[in-house]
Amino acid sequence: MINDIKSIDEEIKRLRVVLQTLDIQFKNSPYNKQPENTLRKKEALLMEIEKLKQIRNEKLSQ
């Protein structure tokens, strides 16, 4: 169970880095032709992070 929680924490960290990278690319690109695609990717990442947090909390409460 501890390994599961650690792997979930690592995945959350990885997704946050990807999200941060998307933010940087979005803000720094004056040629961003499809901002809605970037926003959809960010929303999907945020939803995945929330889902992983819920799973992690469920495992911790067991």
mmCIF file of C-alpha atoms in Angstrom:
data_model
loop_
_atom_site.group_PDB
_atom_site.id
_atom_site.type_symbol
_atom_site.label_atom_id
_atom_site.label_comp_id
_atom_site.label_asym_id
_atom_site.label_seq_id
_atom_site.Cartn_x
_atom_site.Cartn_y
_atom_site.Cartn_z
ATOM 1 C CA MET A 1 0.000 0.000 0.000
ATOM 2 C CA ILE A 2 2.847 2.392 0.776
ATOM 3 C CA ASN A 3 4.343 1.722 -2.657
ATOM 4 C CA ASP A 4 0.970 2.483 -4.241
ATOM 5 C CA ILE A 5 0.803 5.817 -2.443
ATOM 6 C CA LYS A 6 4.374 6.658 -3.401
ATOM 7 C CA SER A 7 3.709 5.843 -7.044
ATOM 8 C CA ILE A 8 0.558 7.986 -6.983
ATOM 9 C CA ASP A 9 2.549 10.853 -5.440
ATOM 10 C CA GLU A 10 5.196 10.508 -8.151
ATOM 11 C CA GLU A 11 2.553 10.548 -10.875
ATOM 12 C CA ILE A 12 0.968 13.672 -9.360
ATOM 13 C CA LYS A 13 4.374 15.365 -9.326
ATOM 14 C CA ARG A 14 4.965 14.377 -12.950
ATOM 15 C CA LEU A 15 1.589 15.713 -14.043
ATOM 16 C CA ARG A 16 2.221 18.990 -12.224
ATOM 17 C CA VAL A 17 5.503 19.406 -14.106
ATOM 18 C CA VAL A 18 3.714 18.782 -17.405
ATOM 19 C CA LEU A 19 1.053 21.304 -16.393
ATOM 20 C CA GLN A 20 3.684 23.872 -15.477
ATOM 21 C CA THR A 21 5.418 23.308 -18.818
ATOM 22 C CA LEU A 22 2.141 23.875 -20.646
ATOM 23 C CA ASP A 23 1.634 27.107 -18.699
ATOM 24 C CA ILE A 24 5.086 28.348 -19.657
ATOM 25 C CA GLN A 25 4.595 27.432 -23.309
ATOM 26 C CA PHE A 26 1.166 29.048 -23.357
ATOM 27 C CA LYS A 27 2.362 32.309 -21.805
ATOM 28 C CA ASN A 28 5.576 32.592 -23.793
ATOM 29 C CA SER A 29 4.243 31.787 -27.231
ATOM 30 C CA PRO A 30 3.037 34.802 -29.183
ATOM 31 C CA TYR A 31 2.300 32.411 -32.054
ATOM 32 C CA ASN A 32 -0.056 30.150 -30.158
ATOM 33 C CA LYS A 33 -2.598 29.464 -32.906
ATOM 34 C CA GLN A 34 -4.746 27.062 -30.882
ATOM 35 C CA PRO A 35 -5.047 28.268 -27.287
ATOM 36 C CA GLU A 36 -8.209 26.195 -26.793
ATOM 37 C CA ASN A 37 -6.187 22.997 -27.334
ATOM 38 C CA THR A 38 -3.743 24.030 -24.630
ATOM 39 C CA LEU A 39 -6.590 24.907 -22.282
ATOM 40 C CA ARG A 40 -8.221 21.507 -22.896
ATOM 41 C CA LYS A 41 -4.930 19.758 -22.151
ATOM 42 C CA LYS A 42 -4.569 21.759 -18.942
ATOM 43 C CA GLU A 43 -8.126 20.896 -17.883
ATOM 44 C CA ALA A 44 -7.529 17.208 -18.558
ATOM 45 C CA LEU A 45 -4.318 17.285 -16.514
ATOM 46 C CA LEU A 46 -6.060 19.037 -13.619
ATOM 47 C CA MET A 47 -8.853 16.451 -13.674
ATOM 48 C CA GLU A 48 -6.319 13.606 -13.683
ATOM 49 C CA ILE A 49 -4.458 15.170 -10.738
ATOM 50 C CA GLU A 50 -7.723 15.481 -8.791
ATOM 51 C CA LYS A 51 -8.638 11.876 -9.558
ATOM 52 C CA LEU A 52 -5.229 10.677 -8.347
ATOM 53 C CA LYS A 53 -5.560 12.766 -5.183
ATOM 54 C CA GLN A 54 -8.926 11.135 -4.462
ATOM 55 C CA ILE A 55 -7.482 7.654 -4.981
ATOM 56 C CA ARG A 56 -4.539 8.531 -2.746
ATOM 57 C CA ASN A 57 -6.837 9.822 0.004
ATOM 58 C CA GLU A 58 -8.986 6.690 -0.201
ATOM 59 C CA LYS A 59 -5.909 4.500 0.186
ATOM 60 C CA LEU A 60 -4.707 6.565 3.143
ATOM 61 C CA SER A 61 -8.052 6.240 4.917
ATOM 62 C CA GLN A 62 -8.004 2.428 4.682
#
